[in-house]
Tab-separated table of C-alpha atoms in Angstrom:
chain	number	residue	atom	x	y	z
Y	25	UNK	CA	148.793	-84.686	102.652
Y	26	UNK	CA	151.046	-87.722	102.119
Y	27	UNK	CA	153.261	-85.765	99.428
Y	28	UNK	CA	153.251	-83.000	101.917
Y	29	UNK	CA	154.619	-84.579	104.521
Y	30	UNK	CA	157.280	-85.962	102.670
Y	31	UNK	CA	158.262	-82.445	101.719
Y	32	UNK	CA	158.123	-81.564	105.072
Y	33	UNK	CA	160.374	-84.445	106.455
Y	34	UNK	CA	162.724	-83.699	103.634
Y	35	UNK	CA	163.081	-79.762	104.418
Y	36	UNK	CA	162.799	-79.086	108.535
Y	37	UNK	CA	165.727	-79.307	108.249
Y	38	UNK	CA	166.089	-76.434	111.576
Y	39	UNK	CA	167.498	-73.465	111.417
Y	40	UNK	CA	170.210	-73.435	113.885
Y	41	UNK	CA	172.260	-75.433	110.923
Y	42	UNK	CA	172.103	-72.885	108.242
Y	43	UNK	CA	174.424	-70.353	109.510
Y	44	UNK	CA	176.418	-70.192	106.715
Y	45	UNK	CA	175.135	-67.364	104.763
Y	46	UNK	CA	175.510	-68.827	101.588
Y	47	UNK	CA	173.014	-71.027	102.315
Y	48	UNK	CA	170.281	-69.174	103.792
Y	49	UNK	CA	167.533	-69.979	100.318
Y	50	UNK	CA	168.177	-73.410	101.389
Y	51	UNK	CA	166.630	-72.771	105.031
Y	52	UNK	CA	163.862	-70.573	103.416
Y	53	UNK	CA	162.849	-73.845	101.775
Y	54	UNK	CA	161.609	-75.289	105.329
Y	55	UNK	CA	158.140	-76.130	107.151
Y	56	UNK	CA	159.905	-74.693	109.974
Y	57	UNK	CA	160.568	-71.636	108.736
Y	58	UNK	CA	157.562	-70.619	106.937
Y	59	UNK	CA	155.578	-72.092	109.441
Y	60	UNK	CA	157.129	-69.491	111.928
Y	61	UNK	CA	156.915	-66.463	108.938
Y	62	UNK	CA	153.348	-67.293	109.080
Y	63	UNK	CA	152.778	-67.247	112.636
Y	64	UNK	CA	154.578	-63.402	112.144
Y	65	UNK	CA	151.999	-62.120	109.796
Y	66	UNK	CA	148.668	-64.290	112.076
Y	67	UNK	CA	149.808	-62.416	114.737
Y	68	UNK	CA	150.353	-58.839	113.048
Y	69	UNK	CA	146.630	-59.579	110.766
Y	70	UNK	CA	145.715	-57.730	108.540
Y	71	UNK	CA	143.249	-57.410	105.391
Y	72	UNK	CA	144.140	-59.718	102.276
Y	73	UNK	CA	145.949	-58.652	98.980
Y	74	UNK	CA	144.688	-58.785	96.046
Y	75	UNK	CA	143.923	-62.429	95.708
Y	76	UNK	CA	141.538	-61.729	98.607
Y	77	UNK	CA	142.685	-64.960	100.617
Y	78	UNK	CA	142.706	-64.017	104.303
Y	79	UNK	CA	145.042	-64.810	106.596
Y	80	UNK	CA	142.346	-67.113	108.241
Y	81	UNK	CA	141.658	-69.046	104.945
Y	82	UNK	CA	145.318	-69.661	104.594
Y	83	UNK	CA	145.832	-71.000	108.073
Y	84	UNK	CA	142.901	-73.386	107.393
Y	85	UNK	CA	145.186	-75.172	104.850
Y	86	UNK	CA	148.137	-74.098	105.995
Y	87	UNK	CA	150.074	-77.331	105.494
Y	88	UNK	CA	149.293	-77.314	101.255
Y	89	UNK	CA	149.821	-73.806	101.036
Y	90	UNK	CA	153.196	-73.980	102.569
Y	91	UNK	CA	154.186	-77.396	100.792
Y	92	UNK	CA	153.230	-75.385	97.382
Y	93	UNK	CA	155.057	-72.342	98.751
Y	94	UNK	CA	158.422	-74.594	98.993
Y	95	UNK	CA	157.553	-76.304	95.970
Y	96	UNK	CA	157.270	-73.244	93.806
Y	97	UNK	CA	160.566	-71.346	95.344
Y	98	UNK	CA	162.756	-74.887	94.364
Y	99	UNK	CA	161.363	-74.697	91.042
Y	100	UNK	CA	161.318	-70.899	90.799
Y	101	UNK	CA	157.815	-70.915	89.714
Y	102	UNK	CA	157.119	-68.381	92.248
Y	103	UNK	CA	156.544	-65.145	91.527
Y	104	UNK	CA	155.181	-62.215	93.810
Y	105	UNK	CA	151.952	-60.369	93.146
Y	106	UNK	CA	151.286	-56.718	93.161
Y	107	UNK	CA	150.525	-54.920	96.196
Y	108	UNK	CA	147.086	-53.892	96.970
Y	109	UNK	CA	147.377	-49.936	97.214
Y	110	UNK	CA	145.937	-48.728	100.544
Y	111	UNK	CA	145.679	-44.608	101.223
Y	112	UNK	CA	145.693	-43.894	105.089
Y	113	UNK	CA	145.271	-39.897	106.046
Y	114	UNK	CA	147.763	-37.955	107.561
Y	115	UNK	CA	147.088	-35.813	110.286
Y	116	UNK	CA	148.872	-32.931	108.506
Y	117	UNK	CA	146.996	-33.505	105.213
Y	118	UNK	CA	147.895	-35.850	102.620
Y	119	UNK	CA	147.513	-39.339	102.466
Y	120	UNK	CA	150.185	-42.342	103.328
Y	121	UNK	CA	150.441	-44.755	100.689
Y	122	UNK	CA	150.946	-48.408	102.041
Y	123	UNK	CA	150.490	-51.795	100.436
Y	124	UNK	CA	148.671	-55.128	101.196
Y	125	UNK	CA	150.954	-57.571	100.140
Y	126	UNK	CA	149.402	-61.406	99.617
Y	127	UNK	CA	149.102	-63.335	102.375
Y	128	UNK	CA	151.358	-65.841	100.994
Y	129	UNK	CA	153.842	-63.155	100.390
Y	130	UNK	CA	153.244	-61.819	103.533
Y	131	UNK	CA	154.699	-65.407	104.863
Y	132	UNK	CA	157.440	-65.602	102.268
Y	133	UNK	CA	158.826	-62.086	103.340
Y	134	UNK	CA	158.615	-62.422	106.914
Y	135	UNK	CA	160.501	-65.542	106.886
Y	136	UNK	CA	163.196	-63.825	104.852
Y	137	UNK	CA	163.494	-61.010	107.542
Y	138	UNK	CA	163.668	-63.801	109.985
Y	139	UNK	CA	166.610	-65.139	108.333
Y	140	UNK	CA	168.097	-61.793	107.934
Y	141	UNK	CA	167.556	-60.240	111.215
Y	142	UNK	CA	170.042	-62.006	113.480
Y	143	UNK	CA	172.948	-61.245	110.798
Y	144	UNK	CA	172.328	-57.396	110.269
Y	145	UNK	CA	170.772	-56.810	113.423
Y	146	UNK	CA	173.979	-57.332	115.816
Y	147	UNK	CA	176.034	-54.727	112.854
Y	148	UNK	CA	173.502	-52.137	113.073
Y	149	UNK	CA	174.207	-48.531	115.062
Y	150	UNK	CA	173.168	-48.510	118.951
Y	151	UNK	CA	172.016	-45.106	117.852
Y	152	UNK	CA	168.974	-46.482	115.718
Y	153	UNK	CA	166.358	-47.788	117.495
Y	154	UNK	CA	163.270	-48.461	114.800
Y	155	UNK	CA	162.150	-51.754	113.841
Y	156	UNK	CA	164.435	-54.211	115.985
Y	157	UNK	CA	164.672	-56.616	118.698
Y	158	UNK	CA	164.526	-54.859	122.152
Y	159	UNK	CA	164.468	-51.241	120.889
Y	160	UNK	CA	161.518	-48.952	121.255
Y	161	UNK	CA	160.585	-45.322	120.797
Y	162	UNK	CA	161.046	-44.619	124.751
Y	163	UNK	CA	164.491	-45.827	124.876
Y	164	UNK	CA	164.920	-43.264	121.659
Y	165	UNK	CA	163.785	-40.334	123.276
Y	166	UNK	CA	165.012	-41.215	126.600
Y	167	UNK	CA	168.619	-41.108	124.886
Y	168	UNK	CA	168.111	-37.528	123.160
Y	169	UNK	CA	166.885	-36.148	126.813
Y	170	UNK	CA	170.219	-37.848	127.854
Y	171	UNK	CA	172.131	-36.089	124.813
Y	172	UNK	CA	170.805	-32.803	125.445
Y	173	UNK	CA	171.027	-32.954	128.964
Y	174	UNK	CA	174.784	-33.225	128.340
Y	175	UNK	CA	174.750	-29.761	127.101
Y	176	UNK	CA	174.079	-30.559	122.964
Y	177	UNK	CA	170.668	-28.576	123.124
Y	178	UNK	CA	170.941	-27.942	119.636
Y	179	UNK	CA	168.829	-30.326	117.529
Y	180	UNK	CA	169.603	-31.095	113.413
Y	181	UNK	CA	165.835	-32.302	112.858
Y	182	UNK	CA	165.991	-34.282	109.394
Y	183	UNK	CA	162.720	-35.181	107.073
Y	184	UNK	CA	163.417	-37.685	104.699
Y	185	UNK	CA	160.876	-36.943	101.709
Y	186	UNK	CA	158.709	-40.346	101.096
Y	187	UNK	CA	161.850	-42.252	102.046
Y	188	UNK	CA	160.049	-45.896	101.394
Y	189	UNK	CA	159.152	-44.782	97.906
Y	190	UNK	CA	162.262	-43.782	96.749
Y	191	UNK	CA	164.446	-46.437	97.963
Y	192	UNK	CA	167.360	-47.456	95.232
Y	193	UNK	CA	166.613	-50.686	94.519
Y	194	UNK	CA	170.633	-51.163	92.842
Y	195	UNK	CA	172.156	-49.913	96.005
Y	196	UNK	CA	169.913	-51.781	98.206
Y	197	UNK	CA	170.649	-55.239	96.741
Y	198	UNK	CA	174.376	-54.002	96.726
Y	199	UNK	CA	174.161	-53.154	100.251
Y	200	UNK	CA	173.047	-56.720	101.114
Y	201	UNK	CA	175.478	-58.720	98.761
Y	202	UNK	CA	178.251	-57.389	101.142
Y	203	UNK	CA	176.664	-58.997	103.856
Y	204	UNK	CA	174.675	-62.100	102.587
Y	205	UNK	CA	176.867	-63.845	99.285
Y	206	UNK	CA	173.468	-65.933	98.802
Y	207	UNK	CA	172.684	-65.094	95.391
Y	208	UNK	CA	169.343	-66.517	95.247
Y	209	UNK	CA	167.809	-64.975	98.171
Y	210	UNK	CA	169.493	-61.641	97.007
Y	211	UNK	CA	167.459	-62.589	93.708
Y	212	UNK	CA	164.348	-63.479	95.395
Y	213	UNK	CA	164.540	-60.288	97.268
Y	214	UNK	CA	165.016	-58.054	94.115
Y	215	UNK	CA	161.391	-60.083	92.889
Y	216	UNK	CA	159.583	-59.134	95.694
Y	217	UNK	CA	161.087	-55.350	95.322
Y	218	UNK	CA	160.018	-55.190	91.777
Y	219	UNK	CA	156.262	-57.190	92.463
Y	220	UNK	CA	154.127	-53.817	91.470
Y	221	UNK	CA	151.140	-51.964	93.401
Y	222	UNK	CA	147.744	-52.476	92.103
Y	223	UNK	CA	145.540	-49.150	91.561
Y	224	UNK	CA	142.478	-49.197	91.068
Y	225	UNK	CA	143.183	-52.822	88.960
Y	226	UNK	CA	145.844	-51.407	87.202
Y	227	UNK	CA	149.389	-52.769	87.660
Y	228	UNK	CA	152.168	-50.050	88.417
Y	229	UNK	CA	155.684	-51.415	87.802
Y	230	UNK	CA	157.780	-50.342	90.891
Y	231	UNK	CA	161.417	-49.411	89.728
Y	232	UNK	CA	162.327	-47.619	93.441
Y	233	UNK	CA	160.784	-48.160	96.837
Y	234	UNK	CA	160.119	-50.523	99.438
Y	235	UNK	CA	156.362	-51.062	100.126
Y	236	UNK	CA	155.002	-49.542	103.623
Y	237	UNK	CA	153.322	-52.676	104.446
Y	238	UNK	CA	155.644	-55.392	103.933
Y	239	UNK	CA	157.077	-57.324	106.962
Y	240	UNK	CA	160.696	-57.399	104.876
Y	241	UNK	CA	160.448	-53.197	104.378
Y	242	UNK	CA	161.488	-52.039	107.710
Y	243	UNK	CA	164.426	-54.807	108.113
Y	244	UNK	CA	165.844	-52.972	104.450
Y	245	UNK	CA	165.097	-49.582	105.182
Y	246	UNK	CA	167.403	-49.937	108.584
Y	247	UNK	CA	169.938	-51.596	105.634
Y	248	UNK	CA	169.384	-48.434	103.644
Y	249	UNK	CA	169.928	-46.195	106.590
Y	250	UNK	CA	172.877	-47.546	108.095
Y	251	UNK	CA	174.977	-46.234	106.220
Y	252	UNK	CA	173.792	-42.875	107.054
Y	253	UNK	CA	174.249	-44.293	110.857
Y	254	UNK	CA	177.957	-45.181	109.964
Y	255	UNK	CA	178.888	-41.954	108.416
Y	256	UNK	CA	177.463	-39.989	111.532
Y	257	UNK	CA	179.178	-42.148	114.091
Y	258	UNK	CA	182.724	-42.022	111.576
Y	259	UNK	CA	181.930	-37.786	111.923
Y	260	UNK	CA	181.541	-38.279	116.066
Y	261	UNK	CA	178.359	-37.119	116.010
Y	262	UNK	CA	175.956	-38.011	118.305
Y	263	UNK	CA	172.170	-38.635	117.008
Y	264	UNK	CA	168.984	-40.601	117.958
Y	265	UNK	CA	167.331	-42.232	115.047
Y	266	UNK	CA	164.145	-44.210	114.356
Y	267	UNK	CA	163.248	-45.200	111.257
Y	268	UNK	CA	163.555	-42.692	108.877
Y	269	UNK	CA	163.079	-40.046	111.829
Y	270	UNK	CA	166.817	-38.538	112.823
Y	271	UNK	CA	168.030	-36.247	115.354
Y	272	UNK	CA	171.321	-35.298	115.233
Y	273	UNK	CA	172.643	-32.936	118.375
Y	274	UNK	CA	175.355	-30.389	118.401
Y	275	UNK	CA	176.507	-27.562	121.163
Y	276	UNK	CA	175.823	-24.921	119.137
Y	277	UNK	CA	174.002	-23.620	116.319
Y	278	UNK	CA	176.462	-22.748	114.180
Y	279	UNK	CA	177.511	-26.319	114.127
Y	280	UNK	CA	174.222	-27.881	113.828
Y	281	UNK	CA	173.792	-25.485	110.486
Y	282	UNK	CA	177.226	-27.244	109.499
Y	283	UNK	CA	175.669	-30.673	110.213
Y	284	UNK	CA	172.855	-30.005	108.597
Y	285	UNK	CA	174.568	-28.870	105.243
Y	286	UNK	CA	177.222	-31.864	105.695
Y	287	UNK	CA	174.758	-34.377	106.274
Y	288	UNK	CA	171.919	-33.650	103.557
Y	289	UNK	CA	174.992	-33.352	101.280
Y	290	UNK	CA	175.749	-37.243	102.078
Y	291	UNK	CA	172.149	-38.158	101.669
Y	292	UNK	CA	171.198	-36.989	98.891
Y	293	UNK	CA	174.399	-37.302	96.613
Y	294	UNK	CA	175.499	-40.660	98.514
Y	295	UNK	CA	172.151	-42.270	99.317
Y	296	UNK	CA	170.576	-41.417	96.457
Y	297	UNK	CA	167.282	-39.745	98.927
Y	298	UNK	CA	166.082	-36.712	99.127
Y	299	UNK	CA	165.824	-33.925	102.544
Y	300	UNK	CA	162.437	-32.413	102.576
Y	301	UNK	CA	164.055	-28.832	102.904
Y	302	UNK	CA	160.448	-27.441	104.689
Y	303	UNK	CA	160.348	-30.011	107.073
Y	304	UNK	CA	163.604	-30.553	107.957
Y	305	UNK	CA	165.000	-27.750	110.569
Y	306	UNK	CA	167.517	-26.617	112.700
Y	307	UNK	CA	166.392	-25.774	115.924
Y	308	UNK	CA	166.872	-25.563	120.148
Y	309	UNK	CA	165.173	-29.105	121.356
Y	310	UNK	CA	162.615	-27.709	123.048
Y	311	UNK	CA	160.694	-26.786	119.468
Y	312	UNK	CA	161.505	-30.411	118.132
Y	313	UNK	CA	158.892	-32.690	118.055
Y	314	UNK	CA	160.568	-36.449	118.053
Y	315	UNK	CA	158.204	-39.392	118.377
Y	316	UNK	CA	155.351	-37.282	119.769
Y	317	UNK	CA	157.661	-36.137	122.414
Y	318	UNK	CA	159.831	-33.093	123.061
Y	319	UNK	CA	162.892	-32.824	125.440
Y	320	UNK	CA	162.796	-29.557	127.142
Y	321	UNK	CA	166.042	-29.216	129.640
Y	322	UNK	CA	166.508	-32.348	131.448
Y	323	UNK	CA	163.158	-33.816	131.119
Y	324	UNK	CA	160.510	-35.045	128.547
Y	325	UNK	CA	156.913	-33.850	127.721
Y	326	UNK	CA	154.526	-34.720	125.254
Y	327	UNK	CA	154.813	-32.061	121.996
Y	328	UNK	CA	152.239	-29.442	121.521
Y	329	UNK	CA	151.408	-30.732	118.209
Y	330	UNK	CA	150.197	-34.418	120.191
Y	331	UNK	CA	148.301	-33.008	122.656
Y	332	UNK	CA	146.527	-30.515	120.147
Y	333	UNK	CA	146.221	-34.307	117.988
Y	334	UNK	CA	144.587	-35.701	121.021
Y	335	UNK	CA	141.950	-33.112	121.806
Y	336	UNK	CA	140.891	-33.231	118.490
Y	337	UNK	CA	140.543	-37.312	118.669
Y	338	UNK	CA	138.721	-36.471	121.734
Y	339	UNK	CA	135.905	-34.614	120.139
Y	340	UNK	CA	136.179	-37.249	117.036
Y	341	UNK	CA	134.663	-39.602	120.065
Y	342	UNK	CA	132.514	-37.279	121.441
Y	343	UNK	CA	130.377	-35.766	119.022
Y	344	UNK	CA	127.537	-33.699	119.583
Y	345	UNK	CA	123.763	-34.888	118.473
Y	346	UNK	CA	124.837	-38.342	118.785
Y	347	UNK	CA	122.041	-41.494	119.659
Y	348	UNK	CA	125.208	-43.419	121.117
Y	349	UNK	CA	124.990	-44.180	124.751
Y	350	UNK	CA	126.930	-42.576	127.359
Y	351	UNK	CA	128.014	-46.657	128.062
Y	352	UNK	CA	128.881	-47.301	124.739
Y	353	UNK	CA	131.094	-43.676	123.856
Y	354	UNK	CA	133.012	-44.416	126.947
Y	355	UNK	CA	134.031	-47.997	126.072
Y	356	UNK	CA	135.250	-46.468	122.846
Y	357	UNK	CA	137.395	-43.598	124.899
Y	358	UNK	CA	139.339	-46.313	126.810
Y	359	UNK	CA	140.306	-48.231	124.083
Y	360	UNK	CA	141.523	-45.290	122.871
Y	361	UNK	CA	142.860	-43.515	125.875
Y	362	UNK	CA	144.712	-46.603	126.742
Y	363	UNK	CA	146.510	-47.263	123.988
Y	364	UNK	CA	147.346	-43.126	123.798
Y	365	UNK	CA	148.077	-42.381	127.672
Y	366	UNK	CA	150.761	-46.304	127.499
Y	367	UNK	CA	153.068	-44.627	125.186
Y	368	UNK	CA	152.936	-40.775	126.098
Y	369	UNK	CA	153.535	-41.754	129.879
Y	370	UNK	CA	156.820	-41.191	129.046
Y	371	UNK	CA	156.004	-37.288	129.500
Y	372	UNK	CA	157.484	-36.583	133.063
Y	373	UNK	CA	154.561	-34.066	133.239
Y	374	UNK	CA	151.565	-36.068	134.368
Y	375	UNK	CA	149.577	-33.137	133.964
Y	376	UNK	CA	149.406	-33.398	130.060
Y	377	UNK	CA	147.880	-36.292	130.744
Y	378	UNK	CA	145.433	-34.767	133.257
Y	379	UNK	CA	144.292	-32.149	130.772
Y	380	UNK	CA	143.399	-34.462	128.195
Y	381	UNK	CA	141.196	-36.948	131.156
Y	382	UNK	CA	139.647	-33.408	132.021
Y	383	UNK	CA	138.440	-32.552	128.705
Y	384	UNK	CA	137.567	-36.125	127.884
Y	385	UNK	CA	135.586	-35.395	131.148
Y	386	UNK	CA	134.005	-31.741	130.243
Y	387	UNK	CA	133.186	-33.405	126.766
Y	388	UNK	CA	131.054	-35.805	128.485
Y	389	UNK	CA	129.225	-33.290	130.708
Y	390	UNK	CA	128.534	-31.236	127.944
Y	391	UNK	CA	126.554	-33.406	126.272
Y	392	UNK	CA	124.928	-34.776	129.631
Y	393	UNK	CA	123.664	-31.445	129.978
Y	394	UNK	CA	122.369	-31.347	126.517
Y	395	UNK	CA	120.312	-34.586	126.821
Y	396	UNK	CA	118.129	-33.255	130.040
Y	397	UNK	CA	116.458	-30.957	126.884
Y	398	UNK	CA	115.343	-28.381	129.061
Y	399	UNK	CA	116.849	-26.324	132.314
Y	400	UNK	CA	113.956	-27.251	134.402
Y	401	UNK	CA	114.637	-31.117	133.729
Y	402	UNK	CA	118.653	-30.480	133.822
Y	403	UNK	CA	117.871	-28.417	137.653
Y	404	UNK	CA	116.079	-31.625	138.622
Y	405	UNK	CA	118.889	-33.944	137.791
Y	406	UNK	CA	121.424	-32.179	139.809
Y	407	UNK	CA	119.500	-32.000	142.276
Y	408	UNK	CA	118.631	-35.947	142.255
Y	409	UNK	CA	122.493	-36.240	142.545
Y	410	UNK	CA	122.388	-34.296	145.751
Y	411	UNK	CA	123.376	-31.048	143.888
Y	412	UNK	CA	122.390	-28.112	146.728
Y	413	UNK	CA	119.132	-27.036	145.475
Y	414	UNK	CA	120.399	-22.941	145.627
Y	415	UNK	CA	123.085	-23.828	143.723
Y	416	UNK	CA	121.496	-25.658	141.407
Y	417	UNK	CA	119.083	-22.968	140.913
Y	418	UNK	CA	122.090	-19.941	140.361
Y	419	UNK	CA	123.627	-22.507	137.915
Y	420	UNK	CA	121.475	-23.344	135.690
Y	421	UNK	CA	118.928	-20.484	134.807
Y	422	UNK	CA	121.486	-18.415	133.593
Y	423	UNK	CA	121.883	-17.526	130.202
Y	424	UNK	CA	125.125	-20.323	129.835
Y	425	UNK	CA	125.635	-22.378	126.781
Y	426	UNK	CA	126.144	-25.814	127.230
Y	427	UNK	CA	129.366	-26.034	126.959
Y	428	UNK	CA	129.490	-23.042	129.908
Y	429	UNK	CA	127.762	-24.990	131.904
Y	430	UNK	CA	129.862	-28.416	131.726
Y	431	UNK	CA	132.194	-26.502	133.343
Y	432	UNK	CA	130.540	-25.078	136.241
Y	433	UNK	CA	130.548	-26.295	139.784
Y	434	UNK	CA	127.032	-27.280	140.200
Y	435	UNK	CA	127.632	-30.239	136.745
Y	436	UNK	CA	130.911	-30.760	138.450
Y	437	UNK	CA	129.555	-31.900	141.363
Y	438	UNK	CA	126.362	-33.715	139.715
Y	439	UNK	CA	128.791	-35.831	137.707
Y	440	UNK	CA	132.040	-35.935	139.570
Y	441	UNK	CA	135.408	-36.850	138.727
Y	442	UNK	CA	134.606	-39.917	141.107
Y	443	UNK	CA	131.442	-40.654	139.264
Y	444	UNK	CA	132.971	-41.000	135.885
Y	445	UNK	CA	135.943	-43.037	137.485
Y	446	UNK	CA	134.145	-45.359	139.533
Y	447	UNK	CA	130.834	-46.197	138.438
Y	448	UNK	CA	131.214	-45.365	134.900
Y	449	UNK	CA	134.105	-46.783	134.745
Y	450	UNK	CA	136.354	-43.867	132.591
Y	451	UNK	CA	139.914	-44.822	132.776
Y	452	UNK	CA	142.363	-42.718	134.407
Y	453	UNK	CA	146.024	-42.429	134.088
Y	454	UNK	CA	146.984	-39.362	135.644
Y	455	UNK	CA	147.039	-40.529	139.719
Y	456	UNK	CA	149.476	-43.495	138.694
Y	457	UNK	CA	152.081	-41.589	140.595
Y	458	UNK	CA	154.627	-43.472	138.533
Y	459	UNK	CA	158.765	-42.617	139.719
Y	460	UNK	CA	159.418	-40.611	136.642
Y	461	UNK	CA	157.159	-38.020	137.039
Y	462	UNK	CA	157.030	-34.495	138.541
Y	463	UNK	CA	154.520	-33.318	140.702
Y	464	UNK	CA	150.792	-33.572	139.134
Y	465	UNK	CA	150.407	-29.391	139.270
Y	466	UNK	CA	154.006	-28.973	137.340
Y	467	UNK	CA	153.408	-28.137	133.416
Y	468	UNK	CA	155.797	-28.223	130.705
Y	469	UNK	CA	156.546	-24.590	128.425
Y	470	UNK	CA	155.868	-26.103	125.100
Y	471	UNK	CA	157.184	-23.835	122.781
């Protein structure tokens, strides 16, 4: 502890002094600073790397494990470790491959993006709005509604095919030498690059790419990408980009076709990347999905393709047959619900959202219905809930499916809207009445 401490008086050294850019390995060598990187990656988690140290385990000894961090970048001792290779499903078949750096890595990398950030961040395009400091996906699609409102309802929808993987590392590290003369952080940079993914405990060298995964990847794929940024603002063309998710606008189609061929031209004999040619598409904005969202006209709605994504989830927590209590499956919709219904509220169609509470709601009757086992016990239920007996009666001993039946006024009124809202405790988001919407009986023609 007493060598440690010596290190640390020797290095926090703070980083408001090291803003000459030639310098900036010199302020990665600080408590300070890696103290804050790992304070990043505590509060963004996550599973360990291959060295299965958790982020916990590190924090218990965080003071050695940062002294021997410092110790081994002065010496350049240190050397990254292969990614742990993590497949995640995509919802239109496939798989995403991401990476599990180290933990220690994790801290390394994040306090290199803190250095970096306030130097590229200020240069980058007002147009791109992924992975930086006060921009968000809302203010992104709130600026194509803008752009199309303007009369550019023409949409150049570009698909970057596995952009992270087949990032040039050469160009990359070029990229940042024009900005950041620091040699040795360049260097370190290039390490971390080259570190390998772990399959299956096999190492696979990594020649191109930037790990999904890494706190440093999206801070170089907005690098990579700005000069895509620069060459549409240089062309006067207006666009909306977020990540590696453009839209580029244009009056008519004709000129979005010439946009299109101009601009895939640039990225993949400039950038070195390739245009998935059957995902990317020219097309009127209201068939563009862009963040979830679609613009149609002068206002914004959730895309068909979410809303068909969220029934589905629906039903994922809904199953049929299931032991689970009613308690218990609705604690597990509004975690869900909550974190889906905060960022499509952006929809100015609060009736998207209603559909979805609706048949989170008819889900939930269905299988109410289906645990009274029989039509004599399900009759005596509603009626218990103060169900009118005829009605009851005309209801249920009709030949109706389950499903049939969850829809039907006599289970509407045995389990109400108010019912599932107040004492059970389903969350709502429709009745917010918040000032962008329309009307709650107003629904979007999704194309």
């Amino acid at each position: 502890m007493k060598a440690f401490m010596q290190i640390q008086g020797r290095k926090m050294i703070g980083r408001n002094l090291f803003t000459d850019e030639t310098r900036l390995f010199e302020a990665l060598l600080s408590v300070e600073e890696l103290g804050i990187g790992f304070k990043a990656v505590k509060a963004n988690r996550g599973s360990p790397g291959i060295d299965g140290m958790t982020i916990e385990e590190f924090g218990s000894h965080l003071n050695e494990e940062l002294g021997r961090l410092i110790e081994e970048l002065e010496n350049w001792t240190y050397e990254p470790k292969p990614v742990r290779r993590v497949e995640i499903p995509k919802a239109t078949g496939g798989v995403r491959l991401l990476g599990v750096p180290c933990v220690r890595d994790r801290v390394v990398q994040a306090t290199i993006k803190n250095l970096l950030e306030p130097i590229f961040d200020p240069k980058f395009s007002d147009s791109s709005y992924g992975f930086r400091p006060g921009k968000n996906q809302k203010q992104a699609v709130e600026r194509a509604r803008e752009i199309v409102a303007s009369g550019k309802g023409y949409v150049v929808d570009i698909d970057l095919s596995k952009f992270f993987d087949r990032i040039n590392h050469d160009r990359l590290i070029n990229r940042l030498s024009k900005t950041v003369p620091d040699k040795r952080l360049l260097r370190l940079i290039g390490m971390t690059l080259r570190s390998g993914v772990m399959v299956n405990g096999v190492v696979i060298a990594t020649t191109e790419g930037s790990v999904q995964g890494s706190p440093l990847s999206p801070l170089l794929s907005n690098v990579v990408l700005d000069e895509l940024d620069q060459e549409l603002g240089n062309r006067g063309l207006e666009f909306c980009r977020f990540a590696d998710d453009c839209n580029i606008f244009a009056k008519t189609h004709k000129a979005a076709d010439r946009i299109m061929s101009n601009v895939t031209r640039f990225i993949e004999k400039r950038l070195k990347l390739q245009v998935n040619q059957e995902k990317s598409q020219v097309a009127k904005a209201d068939r563009v999905k862009f963040l979830g969202m679609t613009v149609i006209g002068n206002a914004i709605a959730i895309s068909k393709k979410s809303m068909k994504k969220a029934r589905a989830m629906v039903a994922e927590l809904t199953p049929r047959g299931t032991h689970e209590t009613l308690e218990a499956t609705i604690k597990k919709i509004n975690q869900w619900y909550g974190g889906w219904s905060g960022y499509y509220q952006m929809t100015y169609f609060p009736a998207q959202l209603g559909s979805i509470e609706a048949h989170i709601r008819r889900r939930l009757r269905a299988r109410l219905v289906s645990q009274q086992k029989s039509r004599h016990n399900l009759a005596k239920k509603l009626i218990k809930r103060h169900v009118p007996e005829r009605l009851v009666n005309r209801t249920v001993f009709k030949n109706d499916a389950r499903w049939a039946l969850s829809h039907t006024r006599a289970v509407e009124m045995g389990f109400s809207n108010h019912w599932f809202t107040g004492v059970m405790k389903l969350a709502t988001k429709s009745t917010k009445n918040l000032s962008h919407w329309f009307g709650i009986k107003v629904w979007p023609n999704l194309a």
